Short mmCIF file of C-alpha atoms in Angstrom, two decimals:
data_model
loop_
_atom_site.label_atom_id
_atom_site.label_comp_id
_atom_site.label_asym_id
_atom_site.label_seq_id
_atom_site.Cartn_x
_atom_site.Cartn_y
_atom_site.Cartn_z
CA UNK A 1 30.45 32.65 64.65
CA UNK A 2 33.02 30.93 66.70
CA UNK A 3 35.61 29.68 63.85
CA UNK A 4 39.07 28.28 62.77
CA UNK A 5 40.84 29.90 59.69
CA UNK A 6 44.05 28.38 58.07
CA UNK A 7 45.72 30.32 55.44
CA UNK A 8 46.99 27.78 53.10
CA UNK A 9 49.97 27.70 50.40
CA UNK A 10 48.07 28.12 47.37
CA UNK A 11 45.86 31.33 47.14
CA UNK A 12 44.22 30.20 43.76
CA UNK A 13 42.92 26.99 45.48
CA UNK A 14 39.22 26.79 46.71
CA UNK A 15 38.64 27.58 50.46
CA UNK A 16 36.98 24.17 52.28
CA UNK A 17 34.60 25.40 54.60
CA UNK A 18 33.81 23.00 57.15
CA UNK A 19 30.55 22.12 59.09
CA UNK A 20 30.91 19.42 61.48
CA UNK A 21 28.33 16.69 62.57
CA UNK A 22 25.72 17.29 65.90
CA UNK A 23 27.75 17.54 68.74
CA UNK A 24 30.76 18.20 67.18
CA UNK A 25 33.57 21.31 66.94
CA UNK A 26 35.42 23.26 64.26
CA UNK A 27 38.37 20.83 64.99
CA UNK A 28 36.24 17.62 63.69
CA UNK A 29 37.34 17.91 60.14
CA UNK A 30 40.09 19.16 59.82
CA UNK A 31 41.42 16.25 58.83
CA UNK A 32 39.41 15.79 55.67
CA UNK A 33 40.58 18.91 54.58
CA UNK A 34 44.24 18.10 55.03
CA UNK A 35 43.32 15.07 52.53
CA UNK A 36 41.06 16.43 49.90
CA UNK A 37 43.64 19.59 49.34
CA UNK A 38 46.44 20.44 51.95
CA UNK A 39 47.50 23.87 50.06
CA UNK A 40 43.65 25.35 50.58
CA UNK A 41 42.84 27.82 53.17
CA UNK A 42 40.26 26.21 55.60
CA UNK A 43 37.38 27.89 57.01
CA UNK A 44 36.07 25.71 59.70
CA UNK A 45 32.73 26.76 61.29
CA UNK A 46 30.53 25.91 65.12
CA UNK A 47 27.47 25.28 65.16
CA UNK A 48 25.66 28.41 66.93
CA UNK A 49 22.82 26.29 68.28
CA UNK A 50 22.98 24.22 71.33
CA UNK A 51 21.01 21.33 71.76
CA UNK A 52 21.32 19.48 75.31
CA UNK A 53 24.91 21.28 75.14
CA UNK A 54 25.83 19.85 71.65
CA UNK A 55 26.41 22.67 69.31
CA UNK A 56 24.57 21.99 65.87
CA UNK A 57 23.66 24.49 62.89
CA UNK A 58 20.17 24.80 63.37
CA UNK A 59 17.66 23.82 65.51
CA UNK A 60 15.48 20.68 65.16
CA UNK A 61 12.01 19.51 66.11
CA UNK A 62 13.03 15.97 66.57
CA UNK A 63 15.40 13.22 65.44
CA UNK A 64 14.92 14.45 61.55
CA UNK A 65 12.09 16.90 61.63
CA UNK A 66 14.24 20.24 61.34
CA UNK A 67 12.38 23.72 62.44
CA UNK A 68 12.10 25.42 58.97
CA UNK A 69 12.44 28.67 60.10
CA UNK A 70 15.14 28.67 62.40
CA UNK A 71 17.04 26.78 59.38
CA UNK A 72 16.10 29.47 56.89
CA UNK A 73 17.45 32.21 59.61
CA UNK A 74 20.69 30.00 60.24
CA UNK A 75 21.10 29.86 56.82
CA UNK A 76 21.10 33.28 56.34
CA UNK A 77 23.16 34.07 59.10
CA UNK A 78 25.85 31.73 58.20
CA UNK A 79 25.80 32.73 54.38
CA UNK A 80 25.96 36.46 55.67
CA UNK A 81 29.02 35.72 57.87
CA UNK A 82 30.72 34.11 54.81
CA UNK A 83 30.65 37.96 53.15
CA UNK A 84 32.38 38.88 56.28
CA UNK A 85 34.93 36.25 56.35
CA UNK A 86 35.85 36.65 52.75
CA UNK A 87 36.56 40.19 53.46
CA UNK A 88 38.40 39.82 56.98
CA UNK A 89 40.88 36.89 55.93
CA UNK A 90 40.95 38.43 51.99
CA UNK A 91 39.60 35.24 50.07
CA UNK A 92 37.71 34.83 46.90
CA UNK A 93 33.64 34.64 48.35
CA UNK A 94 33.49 33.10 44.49
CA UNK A 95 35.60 29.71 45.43
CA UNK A 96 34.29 27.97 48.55
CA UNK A 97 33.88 24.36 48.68
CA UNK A 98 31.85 23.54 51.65
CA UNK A 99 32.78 19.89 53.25
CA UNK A 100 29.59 18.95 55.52
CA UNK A 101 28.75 15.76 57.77
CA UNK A 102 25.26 15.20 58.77
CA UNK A 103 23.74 18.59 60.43
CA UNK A 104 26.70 20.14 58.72
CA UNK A 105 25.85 18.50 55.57
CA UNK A 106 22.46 20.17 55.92
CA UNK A 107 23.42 23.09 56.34
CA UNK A 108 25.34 23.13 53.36
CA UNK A 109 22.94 21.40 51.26
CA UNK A 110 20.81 24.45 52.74
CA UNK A 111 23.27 26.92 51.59
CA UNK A 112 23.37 25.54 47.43
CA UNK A 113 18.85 25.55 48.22
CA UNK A 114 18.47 29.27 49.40
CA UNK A 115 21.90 31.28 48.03
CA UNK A 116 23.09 31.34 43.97
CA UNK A 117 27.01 31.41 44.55
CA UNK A 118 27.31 30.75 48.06
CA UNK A 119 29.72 27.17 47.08
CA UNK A 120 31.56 26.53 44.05
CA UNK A 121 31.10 23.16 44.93
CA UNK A 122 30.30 21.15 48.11
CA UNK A 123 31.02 17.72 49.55
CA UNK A 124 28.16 16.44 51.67
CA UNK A 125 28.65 13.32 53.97
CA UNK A 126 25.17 12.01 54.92
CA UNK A 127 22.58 14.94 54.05
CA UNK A 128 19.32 15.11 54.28
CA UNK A 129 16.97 17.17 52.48
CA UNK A 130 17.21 20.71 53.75
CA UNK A 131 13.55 21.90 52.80
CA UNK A 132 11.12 21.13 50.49
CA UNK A 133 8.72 23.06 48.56
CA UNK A 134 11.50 25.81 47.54
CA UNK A 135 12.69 26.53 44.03
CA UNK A 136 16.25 26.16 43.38
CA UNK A 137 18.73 29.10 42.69
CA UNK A 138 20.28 28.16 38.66
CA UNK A 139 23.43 25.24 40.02
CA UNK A 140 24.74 24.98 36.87
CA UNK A 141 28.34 24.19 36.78
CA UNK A 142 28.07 23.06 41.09
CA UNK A 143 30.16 20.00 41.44
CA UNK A 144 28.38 17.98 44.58
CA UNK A 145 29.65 15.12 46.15
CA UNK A 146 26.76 12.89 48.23
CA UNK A 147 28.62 10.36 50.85
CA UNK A 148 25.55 7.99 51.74
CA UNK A 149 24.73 4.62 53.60
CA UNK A 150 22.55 1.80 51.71
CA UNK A 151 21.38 1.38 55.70
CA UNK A 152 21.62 5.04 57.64
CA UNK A 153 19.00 5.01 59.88
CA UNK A 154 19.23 8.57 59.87
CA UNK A 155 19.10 9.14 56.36
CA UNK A 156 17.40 6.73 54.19
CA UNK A 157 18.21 5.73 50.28
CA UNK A 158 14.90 7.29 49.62
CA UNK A 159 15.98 10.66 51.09
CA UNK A 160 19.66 11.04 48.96
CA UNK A 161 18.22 9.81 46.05
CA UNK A 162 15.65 12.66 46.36
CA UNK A 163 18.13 15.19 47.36
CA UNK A 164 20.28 14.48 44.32
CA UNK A 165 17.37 14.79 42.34
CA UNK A 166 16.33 18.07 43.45
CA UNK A 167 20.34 18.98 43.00
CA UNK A 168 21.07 18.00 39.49
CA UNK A 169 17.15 19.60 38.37
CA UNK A 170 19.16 22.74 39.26
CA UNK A 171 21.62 21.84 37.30
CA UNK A 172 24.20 20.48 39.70
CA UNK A 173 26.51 17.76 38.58
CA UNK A 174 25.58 15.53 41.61
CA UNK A 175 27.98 12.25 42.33
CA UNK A 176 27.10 9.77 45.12
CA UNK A 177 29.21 7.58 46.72
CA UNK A 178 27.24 4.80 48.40
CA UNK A 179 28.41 2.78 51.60
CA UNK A 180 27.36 -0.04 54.41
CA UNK A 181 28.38 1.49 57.64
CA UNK A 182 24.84 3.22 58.37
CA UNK A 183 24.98 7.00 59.27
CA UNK A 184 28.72 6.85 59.82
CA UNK A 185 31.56 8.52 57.81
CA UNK A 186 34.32 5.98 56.99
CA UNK A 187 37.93 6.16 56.00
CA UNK A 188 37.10 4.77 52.68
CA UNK A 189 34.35 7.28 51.78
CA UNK A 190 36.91 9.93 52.96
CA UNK A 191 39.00 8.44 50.53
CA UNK A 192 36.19 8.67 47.71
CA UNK A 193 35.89 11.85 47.96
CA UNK A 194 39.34 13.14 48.23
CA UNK A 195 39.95 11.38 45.14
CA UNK A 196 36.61 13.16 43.41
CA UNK A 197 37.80 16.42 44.81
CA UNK A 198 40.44 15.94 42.98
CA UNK A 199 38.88 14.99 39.14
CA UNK A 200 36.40 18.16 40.42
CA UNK A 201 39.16 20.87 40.92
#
């Protein structure tokens, strides 16, 4: 998978693993990760799915209606080139915090639904529900941040309040930060979660 890594200063520090919106590239968020915890290594991830020439994480049916099984295979895929990366750049697989927005939040929200241990923790701005219908690897001790709009048209209060439902009933410890900008991500829910990062580790 076509990818950035940074070695940072501090080796005990989680790696941020970053999965950028629809359309996006590995240099998106960078910046996030530079303010939630500049001494991490940074893992930052493409998409490996074009849509119209937008690189996403998984293919979709329609605006919202993701196809399951490419997701599942995705999933798998990117939780399989993880291993690899751990081993090539010689960081702990054990302490990755995945930061997400939108498809990448998915994808990371898919990540904590199909793989115990694949995040120590994540930060997800604007997810949806991955899947439904799947029981939930054990999440105990999984710090997860939720970044959501009261009005995303994308993402609907119904939809993050079920997603951090399904989270913490696996145990999670599931924190959501709650906004009035729609489906966008905003300086000052960047700055909500670099200051729960922070309390989290």
């Amino acid at each position: 998978m076509k990818h950035i890594f940074k070695q940072g200063t501090n080796p005990a520090a989680p790696v941020l693993v970053l999965f950028h919106g629809t359309g996006g590239t590995e240099h998106d968020l960078l910046p996030l990760a530079a303010a939630f915890s500049p001494e991490s290594s940074v893992l930052s991830i493409r998409g490996n799915v074009s849509e119209n020439g937008m690189a996403r994480y998984f293919r979709r049916i329609a605006e919202g209606v993701f196809d399951l099984e490419d997701l599942v295979f995705r999933t798998k895929e990117l939780n399989d080139f993880l291993d690899q990366a751990a081993e090539e750049y010689g960081f702990d697989r054990g302490n990755l915090v995945a930061v997400g927005y939108s498809n990448g939040a998915n994808i990371a929200g898919s990540l904590l639904f199909h793989y115990k241990d694949s995040l120590r923790g994540a930060i997800l701005h604007h997810p949806m529900v991955p899947i439904r219908g799947l029981e939930l690897p054990d999440l105990s001790g999984v710090p997860v941040f939720i970044g959501a709009g009261e009005n995303d048209p994308i993402c609907s209060p119904e939809e993050t309040n079920e997603l951090e439902g399904l989270l913490g009933g696996a145990g999670a410890t599931v924190d959501v930060h709650w906004e009035r900008f729609g489906h966008q991500l905003t300086r000052s829910e960047v700055a909500a979660a670099a200051a729960w990062y922070k309390d989290h580790f």
